[in-house]
mmCIF file of C-alpha atoms in Angstrom:
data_model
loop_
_atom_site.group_PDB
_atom_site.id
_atom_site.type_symbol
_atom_site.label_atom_id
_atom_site.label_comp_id
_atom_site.label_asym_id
_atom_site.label_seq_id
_atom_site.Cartn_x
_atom_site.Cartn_y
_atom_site.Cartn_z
ATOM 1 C CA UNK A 1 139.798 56.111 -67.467
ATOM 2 C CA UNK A 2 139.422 59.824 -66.836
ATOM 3 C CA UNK A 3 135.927 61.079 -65.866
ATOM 4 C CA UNK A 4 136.706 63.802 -69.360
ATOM 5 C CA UNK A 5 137.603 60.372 -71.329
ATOM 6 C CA UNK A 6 134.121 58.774 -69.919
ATOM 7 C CA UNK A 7 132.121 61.574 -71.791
ATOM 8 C CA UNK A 8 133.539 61.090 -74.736
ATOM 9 C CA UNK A 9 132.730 57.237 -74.492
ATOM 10 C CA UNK A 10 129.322 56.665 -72.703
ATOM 11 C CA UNK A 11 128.822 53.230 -74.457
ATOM 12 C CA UNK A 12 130.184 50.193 -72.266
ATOM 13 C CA UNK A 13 130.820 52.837 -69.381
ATOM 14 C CA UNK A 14 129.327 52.756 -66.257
ATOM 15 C CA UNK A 15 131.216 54.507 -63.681
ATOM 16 C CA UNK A 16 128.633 53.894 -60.681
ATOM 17 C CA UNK A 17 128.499 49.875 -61.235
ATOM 18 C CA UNK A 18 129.473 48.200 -58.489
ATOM 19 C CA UNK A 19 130.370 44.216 -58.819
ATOM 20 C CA UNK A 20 128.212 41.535 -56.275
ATOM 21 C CA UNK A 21 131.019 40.078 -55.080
ATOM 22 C CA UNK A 22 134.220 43.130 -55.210
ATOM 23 C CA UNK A 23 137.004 40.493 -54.004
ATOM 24 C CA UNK A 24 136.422 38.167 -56.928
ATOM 25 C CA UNK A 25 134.993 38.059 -60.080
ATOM 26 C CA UNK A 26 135.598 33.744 -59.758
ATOM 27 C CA UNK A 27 133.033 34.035 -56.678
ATOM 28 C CA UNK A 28 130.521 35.614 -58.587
ATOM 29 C CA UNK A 29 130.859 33.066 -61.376
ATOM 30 C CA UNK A 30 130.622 30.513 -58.691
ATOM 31 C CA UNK A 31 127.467 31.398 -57.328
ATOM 32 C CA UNK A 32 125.881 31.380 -60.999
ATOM 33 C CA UNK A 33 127.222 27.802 -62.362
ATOM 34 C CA UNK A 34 125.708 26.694 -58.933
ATOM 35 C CA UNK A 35 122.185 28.265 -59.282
ATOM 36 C CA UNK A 36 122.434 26.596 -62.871
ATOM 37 C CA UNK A 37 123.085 23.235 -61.060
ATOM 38 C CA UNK A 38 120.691 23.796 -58.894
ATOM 39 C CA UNK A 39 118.114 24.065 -61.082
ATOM 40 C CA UNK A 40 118.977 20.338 -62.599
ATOM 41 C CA UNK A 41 118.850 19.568 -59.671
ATOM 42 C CA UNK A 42 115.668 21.064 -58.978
ATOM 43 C CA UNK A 43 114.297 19.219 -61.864
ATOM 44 C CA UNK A 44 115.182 15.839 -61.016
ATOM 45 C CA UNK A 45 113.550 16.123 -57.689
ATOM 46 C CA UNK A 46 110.508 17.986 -59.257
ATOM 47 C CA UNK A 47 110.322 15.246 -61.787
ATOM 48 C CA UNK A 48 110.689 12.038 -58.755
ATOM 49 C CA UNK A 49 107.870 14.139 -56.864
ATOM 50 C CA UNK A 50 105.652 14.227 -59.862
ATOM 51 C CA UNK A 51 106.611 10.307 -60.453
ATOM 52 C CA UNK A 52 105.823 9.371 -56.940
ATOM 53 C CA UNK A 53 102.576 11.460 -56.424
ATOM 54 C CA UNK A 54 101.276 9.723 -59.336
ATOM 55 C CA UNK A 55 102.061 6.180 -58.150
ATOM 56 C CA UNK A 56 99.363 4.563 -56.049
ATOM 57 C CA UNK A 57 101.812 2.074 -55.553
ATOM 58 C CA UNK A 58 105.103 3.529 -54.187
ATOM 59 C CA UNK A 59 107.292 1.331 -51.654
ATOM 60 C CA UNK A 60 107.808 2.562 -48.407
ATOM 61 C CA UNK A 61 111.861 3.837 -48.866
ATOM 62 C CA UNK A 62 112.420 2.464 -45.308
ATOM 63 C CA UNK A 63 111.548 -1.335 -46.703
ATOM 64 C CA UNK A 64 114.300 -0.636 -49.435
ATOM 65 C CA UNK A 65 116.810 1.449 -48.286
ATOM 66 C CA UNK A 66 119.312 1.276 -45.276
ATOM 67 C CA UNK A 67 118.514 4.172 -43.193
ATOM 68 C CA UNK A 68 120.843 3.991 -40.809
ATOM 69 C CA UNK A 69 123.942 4.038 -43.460
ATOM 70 C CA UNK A 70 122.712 6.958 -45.301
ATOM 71 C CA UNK A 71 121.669 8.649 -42.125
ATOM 72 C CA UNK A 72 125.718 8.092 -41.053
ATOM 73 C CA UNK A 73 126.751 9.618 -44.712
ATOM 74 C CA UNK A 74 124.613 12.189 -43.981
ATOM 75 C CA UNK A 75 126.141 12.851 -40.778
ATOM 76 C CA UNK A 76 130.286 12.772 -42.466
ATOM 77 C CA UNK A 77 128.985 15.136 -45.047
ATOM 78 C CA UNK A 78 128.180 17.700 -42.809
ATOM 79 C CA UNK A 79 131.368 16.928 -40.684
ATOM 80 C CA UNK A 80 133.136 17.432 -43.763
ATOM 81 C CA UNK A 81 131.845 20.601 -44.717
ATOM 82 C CA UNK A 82 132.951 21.870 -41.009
ATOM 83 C CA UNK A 83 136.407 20.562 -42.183
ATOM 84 C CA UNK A 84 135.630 22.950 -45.202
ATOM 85 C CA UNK A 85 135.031 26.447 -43.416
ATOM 86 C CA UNK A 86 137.842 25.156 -41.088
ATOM 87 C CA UNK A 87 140.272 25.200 -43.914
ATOM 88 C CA UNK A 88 139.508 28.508 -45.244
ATOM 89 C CA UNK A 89 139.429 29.727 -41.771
ATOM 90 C CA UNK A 90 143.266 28.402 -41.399
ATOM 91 C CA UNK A 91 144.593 30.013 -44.841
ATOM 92 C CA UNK A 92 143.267 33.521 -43.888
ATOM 93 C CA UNK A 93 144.979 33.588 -40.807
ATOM 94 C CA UNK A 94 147.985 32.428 -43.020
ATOM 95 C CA UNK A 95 147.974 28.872 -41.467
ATOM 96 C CA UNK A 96 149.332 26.886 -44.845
ATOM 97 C CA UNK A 97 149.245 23.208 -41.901
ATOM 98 C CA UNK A 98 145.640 23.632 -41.057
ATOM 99 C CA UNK A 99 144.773 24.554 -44.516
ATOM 100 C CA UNK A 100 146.547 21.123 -45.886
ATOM 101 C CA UNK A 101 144.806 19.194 -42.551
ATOM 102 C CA UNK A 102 141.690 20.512 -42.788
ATOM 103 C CA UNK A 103 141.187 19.648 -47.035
ATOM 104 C CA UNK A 104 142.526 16.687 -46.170
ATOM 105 C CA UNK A 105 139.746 15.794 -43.584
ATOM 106 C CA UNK A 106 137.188 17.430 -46.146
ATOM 107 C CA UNK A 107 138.692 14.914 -49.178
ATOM 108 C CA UNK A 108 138.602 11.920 -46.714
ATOM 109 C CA UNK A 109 135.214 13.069 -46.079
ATOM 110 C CA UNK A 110 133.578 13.115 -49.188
ATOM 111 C CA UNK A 111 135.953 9.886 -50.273
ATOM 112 C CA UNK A 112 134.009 8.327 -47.357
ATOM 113 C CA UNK A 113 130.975 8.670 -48.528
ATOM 114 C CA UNK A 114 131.668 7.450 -51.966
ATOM 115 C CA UNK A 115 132.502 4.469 -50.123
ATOM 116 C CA UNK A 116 129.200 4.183 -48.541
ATOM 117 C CA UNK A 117 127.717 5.219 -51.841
ATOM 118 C CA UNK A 118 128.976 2.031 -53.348
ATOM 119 C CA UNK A 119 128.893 -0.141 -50.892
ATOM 120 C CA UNK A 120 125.120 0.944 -50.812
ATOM 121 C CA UNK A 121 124.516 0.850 -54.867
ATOM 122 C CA UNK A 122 126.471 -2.985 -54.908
ATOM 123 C CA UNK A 123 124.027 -4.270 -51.812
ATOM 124 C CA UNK A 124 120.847 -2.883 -53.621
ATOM 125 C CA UNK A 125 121.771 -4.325 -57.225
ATOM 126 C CA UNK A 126 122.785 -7.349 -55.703
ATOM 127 C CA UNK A 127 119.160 -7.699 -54.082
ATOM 128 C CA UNK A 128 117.417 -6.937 -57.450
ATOM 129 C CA UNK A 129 116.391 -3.125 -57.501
ATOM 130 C CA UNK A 130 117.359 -1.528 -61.246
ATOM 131 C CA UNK A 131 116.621 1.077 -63.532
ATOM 132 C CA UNK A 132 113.459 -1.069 -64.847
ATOM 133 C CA UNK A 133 111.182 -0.044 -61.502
ATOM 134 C CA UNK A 134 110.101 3.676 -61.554
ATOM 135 C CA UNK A 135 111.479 3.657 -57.605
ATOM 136 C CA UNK A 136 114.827 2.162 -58.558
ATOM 137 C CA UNK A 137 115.038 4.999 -62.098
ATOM 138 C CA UNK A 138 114.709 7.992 -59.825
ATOM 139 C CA UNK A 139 116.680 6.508 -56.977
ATOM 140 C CA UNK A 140 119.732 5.664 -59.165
ATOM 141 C CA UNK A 141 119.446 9.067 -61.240
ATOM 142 C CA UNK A 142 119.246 11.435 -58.492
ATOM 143 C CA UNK A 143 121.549 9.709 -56.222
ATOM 144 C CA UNK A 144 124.118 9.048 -59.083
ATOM 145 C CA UNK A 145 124.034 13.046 -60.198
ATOM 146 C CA UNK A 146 124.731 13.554 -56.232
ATOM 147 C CA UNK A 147 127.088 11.176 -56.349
ATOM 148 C CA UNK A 148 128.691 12.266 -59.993
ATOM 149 C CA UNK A 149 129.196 15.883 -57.679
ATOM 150 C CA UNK A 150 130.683 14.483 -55.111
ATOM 151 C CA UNK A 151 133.254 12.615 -57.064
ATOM 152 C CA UNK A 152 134.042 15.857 -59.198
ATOM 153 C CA UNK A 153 134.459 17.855 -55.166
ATOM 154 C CA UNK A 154 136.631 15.142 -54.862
ATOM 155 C CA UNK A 155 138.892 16.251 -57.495
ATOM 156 C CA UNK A 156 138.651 19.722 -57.216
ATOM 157 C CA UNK A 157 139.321 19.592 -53.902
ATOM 158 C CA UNK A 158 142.282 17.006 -53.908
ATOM 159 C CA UNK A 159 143.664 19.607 -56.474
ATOM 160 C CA UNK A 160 143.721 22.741 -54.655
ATOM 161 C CA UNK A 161 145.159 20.742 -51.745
ATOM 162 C CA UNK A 162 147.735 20.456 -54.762
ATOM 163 C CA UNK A 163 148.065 23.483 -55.109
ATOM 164 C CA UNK A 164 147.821 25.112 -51.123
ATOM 165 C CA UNK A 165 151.266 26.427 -51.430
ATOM 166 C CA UNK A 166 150.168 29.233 -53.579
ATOM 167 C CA UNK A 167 147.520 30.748 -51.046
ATOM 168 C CA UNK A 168 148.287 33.033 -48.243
ATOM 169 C CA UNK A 169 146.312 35.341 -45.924
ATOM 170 C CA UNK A 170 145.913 37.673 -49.062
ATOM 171 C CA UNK A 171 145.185 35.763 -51.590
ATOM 172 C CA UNK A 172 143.230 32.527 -51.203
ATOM 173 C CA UNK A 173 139.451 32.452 -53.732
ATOM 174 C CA UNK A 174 140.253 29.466 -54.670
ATOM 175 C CA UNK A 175 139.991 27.883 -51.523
ATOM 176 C CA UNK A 176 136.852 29.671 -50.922
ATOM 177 C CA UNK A 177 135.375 28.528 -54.521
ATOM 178 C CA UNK A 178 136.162 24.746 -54.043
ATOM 179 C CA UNK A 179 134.769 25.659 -50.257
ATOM 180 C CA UNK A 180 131.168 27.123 -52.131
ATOM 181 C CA UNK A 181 130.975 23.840 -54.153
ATOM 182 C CA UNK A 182 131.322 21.575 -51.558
ATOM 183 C CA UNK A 183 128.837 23.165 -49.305
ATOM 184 C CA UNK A 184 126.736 23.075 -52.331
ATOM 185 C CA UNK A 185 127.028 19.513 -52.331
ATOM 186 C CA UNK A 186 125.962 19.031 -48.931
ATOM 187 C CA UNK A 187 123.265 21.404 -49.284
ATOM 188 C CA UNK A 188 121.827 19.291 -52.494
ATOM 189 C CA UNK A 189 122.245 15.959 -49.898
ATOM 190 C CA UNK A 190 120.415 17.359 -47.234
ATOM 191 C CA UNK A 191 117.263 17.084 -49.795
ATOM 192 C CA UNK A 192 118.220 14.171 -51.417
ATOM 193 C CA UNK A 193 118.398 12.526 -47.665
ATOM 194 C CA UNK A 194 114.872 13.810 -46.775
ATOM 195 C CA UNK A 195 113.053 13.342 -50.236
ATOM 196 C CA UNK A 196 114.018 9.606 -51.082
ATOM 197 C CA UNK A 197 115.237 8.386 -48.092
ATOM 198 C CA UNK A 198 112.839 9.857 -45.160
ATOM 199 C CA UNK A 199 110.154 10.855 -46.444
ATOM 200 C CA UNK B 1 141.799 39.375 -53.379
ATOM 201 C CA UNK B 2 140.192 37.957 -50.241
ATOM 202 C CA UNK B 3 139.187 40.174 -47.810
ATOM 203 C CA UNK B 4 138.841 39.584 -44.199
ATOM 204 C CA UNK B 5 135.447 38.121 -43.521
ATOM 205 C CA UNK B 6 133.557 38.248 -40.192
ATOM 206 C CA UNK B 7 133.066 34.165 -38.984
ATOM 207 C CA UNK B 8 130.382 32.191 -37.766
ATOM 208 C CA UNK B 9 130.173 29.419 -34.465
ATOM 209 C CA UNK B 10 130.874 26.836 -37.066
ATOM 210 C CA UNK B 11 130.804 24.680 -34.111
ATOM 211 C CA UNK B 12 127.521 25.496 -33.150
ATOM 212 C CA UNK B 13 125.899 25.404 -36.521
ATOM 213 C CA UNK B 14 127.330 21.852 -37.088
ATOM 214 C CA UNK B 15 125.895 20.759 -33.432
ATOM 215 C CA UNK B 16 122.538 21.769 -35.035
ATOM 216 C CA UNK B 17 122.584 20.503 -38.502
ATOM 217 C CA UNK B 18 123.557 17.230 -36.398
ATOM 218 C CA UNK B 19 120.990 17.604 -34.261
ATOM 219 C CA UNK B 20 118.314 18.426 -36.905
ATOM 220 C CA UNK B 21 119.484 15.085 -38.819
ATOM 221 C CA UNK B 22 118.512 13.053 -35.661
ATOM 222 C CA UNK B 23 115.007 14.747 -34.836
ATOM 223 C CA UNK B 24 114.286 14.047 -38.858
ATOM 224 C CA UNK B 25 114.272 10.396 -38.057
ATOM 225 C CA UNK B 26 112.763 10.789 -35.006
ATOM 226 C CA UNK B 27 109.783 12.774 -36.977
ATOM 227 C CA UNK B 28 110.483 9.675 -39.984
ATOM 228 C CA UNK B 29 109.853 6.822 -37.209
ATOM 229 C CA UNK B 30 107.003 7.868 -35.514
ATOM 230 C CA UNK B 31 103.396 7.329 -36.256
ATOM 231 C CA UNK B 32 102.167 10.866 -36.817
ATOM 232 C CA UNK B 33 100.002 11.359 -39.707
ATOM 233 C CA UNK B 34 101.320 11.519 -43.325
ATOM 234 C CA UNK B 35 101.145 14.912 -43.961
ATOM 235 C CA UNK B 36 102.153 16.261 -40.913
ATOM 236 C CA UNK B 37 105.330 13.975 -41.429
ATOM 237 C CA UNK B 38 105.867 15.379 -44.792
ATOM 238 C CA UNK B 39 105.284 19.040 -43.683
ATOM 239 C CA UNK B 40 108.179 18.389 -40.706
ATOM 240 C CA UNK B 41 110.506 16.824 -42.908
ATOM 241 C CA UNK B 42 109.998 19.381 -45.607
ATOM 242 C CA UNK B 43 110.424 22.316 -43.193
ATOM 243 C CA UNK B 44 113.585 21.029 -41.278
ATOM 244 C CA UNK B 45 115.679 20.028 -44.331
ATOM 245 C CA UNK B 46 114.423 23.234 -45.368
ATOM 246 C CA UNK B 47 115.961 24.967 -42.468
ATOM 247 C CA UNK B 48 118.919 22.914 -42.649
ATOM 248 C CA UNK B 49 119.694 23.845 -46.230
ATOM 249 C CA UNK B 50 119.157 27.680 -45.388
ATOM 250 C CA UNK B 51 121.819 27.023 -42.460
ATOM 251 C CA UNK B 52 124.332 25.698 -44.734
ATOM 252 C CA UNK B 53 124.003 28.461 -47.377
ATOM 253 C CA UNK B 54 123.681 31.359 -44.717
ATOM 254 C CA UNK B 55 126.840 29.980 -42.257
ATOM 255 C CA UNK B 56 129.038 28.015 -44.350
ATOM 256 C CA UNK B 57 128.397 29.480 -47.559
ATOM 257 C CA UNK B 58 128.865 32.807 -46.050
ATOM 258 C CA UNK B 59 125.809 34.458 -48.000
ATOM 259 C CA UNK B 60 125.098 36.243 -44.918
ATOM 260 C CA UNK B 61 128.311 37.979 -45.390
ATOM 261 C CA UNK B 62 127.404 38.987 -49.105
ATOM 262 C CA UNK B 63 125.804 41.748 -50.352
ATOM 263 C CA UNK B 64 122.158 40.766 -50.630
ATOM 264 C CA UNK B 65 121.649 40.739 -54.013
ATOM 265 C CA UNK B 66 123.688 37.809 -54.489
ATOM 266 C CA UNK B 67 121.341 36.083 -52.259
ATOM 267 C CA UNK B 68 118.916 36.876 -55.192
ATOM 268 C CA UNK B 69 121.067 34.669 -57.035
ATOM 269 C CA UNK B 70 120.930 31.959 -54.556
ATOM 270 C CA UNK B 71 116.993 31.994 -54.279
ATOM 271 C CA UNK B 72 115.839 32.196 -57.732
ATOM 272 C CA UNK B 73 116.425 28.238 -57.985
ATOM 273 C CA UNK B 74 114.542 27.785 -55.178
ATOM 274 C CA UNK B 75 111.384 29.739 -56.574
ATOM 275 C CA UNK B 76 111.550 28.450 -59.574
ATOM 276 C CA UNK B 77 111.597 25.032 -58.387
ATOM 277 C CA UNK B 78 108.443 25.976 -55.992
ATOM 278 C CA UNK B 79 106.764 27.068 -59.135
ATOM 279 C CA UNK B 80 107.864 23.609 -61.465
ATOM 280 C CA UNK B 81 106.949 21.924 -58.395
ATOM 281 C CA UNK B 82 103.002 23.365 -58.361
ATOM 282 C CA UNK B 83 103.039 23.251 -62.249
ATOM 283 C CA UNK B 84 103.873 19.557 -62.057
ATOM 284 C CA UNK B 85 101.528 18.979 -59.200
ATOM 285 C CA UNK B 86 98.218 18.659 -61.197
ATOM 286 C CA UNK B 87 99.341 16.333 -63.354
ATOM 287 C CA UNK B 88 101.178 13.982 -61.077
ATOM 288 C CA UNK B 89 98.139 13.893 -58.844
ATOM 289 C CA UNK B 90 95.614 13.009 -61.761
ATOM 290 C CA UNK B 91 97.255 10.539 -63.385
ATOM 291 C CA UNK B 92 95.219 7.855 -61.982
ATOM 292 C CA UNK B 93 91.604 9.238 -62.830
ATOM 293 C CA UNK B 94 93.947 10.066 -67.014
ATOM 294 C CA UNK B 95 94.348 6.201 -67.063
ATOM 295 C CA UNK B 96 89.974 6.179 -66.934
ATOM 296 C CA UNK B 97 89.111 9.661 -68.479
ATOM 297 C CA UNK B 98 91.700 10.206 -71.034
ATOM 298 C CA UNK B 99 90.872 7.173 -73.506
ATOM 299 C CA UNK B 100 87.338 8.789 -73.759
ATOM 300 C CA UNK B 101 88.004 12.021 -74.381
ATOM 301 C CA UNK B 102 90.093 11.230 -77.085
ATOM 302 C CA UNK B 103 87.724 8.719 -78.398
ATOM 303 C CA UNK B 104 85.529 11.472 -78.184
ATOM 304 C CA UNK B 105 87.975 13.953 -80.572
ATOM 305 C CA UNK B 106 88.253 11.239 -82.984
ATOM 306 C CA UNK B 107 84.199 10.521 -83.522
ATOM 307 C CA UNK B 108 84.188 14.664 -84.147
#
């Protein structure tokens, strides 16, 4: 629009506006459906902290709860979200192999841990711990959202791998979006990991 | 479009998120007091968290008022977390105080 145009239509018009993120409108929409998550996030574990401080009788997590596996999840997650930056890495230097290796680690990754996940719920409903304790409510809620994310990554991720033949060097915010959600994940774990399990 | 994007050690900030995982069950395991454990744990996942946003989630790359974006959540959680805090910490002396107080409203 010409600057003469402009006048003649101030409304809607701003000329000096600048966007956060000028590559990508999608990264900028990213960024706000994950402070939105966030924030449910934040909830639940404002909620279990509120639950716990008020419960003179809360179980050790350590007398529940298998460290060790969780501290191993812990561990892949993070691996996998090296896999992550590793695969956007590849596509901007135009690398379509790495870029299909390195989701491909990332998926395997996070499959992983669903593994572990389950393996982890099965073992702990097998030995009695439900929805009926206020330990077993939170623990099942928050690490069944986590889990619920992890799944969707999963998908989103196994479908951009689907669809890696359409990203180059130039053009390649989807793989940087999936890439945002995913560390997200991790992020969200590395709480999850210290509030219920460690602490 | 994607632009070219200055990169991190990711190398080196996955040797320290791994190494911050095993001093937080170092600090889990030993027999230091309660709070001081909490206060560790707190600030370390802390500072792991901030690593993966900053590093892998590039935000040191962005323009900072998207980090504004990022943080809100975070303050707003500090602040449901303190408005939360009173209650969760008095609930045991509501189970011995409450039932008079409002045995109290209903006599007025």
């Amino acid at each position: 629009m010409s600057q003469a145009a402009a006048m003649e239509h101030p409304v809607g018009v701003e000329p000096a506006e600048s966007p956060l993120t000028p590559e990508s409108w999608g990264k900028l929409g990213m960024w706000i459906f994950l402070a939105g998550d966030a924030m449910s996030f934040g909830g639940l574990l404002a909620g279990y902290a509120a639950l716990r401080l008020g419960d003179p009788v809360w179980p050790d997590p350590d007398s529940i709860l298998g460290i060790n596996l969780t501290a191993l999840m812990t561990f892949v997650l993070i691996c996998s979200s090296v896999s992550m930056v590793k695969a956007l890495s590849a596509i901007r230097h135009g690398d379509h192999a790495g870029l299909k290796k390195w989701l491909l680690a990332t998926i395997l990754g996070g499959t992983f841990f669903l593994g572990c996940q389950a393996y982890e719920w099965t073992h702990l409903i097998d030995h009695g711990l439900s929805l009926s304790t206020l330990f077993g409510a939170t623990f099942f809620i928050l690490t069944g959202f986590h889990g619920a994310h992890v799944t969707s990554g999963v998908i989103y991720l196994s479908v951009i791998l689907a669809l890696s033949g359409r990203f180059d060097e130039h053009s390649n915010t989807p793989v940087e979006l999936v890439g945002l959600y995913w560390h997200f994940v991790d992020l969200v774990w590395i709480l999850i990991f210290t509030f219920v399990y460690l602490l | 479009m994607a632009t070219t994007h200055d990169e991190p050690n990711y190398i080196a900030v996955w040797i320290w998120l791994a190494v911050l995982t095993v001093i937080e069950i170092g600090v889990a395991n030993t027999g230091l007091h309660k709070m001081l454990i909490l206060a560790l744990l707190v600030s370390l996942a802390v500072v792991k968290a901030v690593m993966v946003a900053v590093y892998f989630m590039h935000l040191k790359f962005e323009r900072r008022t998207l980090a504004l974006i990022a943080v809100t959540p975070a303050l707003l959680l500090l602040l449901l977390t303190f408005a939360v805090y009173p209650d969760a910490m008095g609930s045991n002396f509501d189970r011995r105080l409450m039932p008079q107080e409002e045995a109290a409203a209903v006599k007025h």
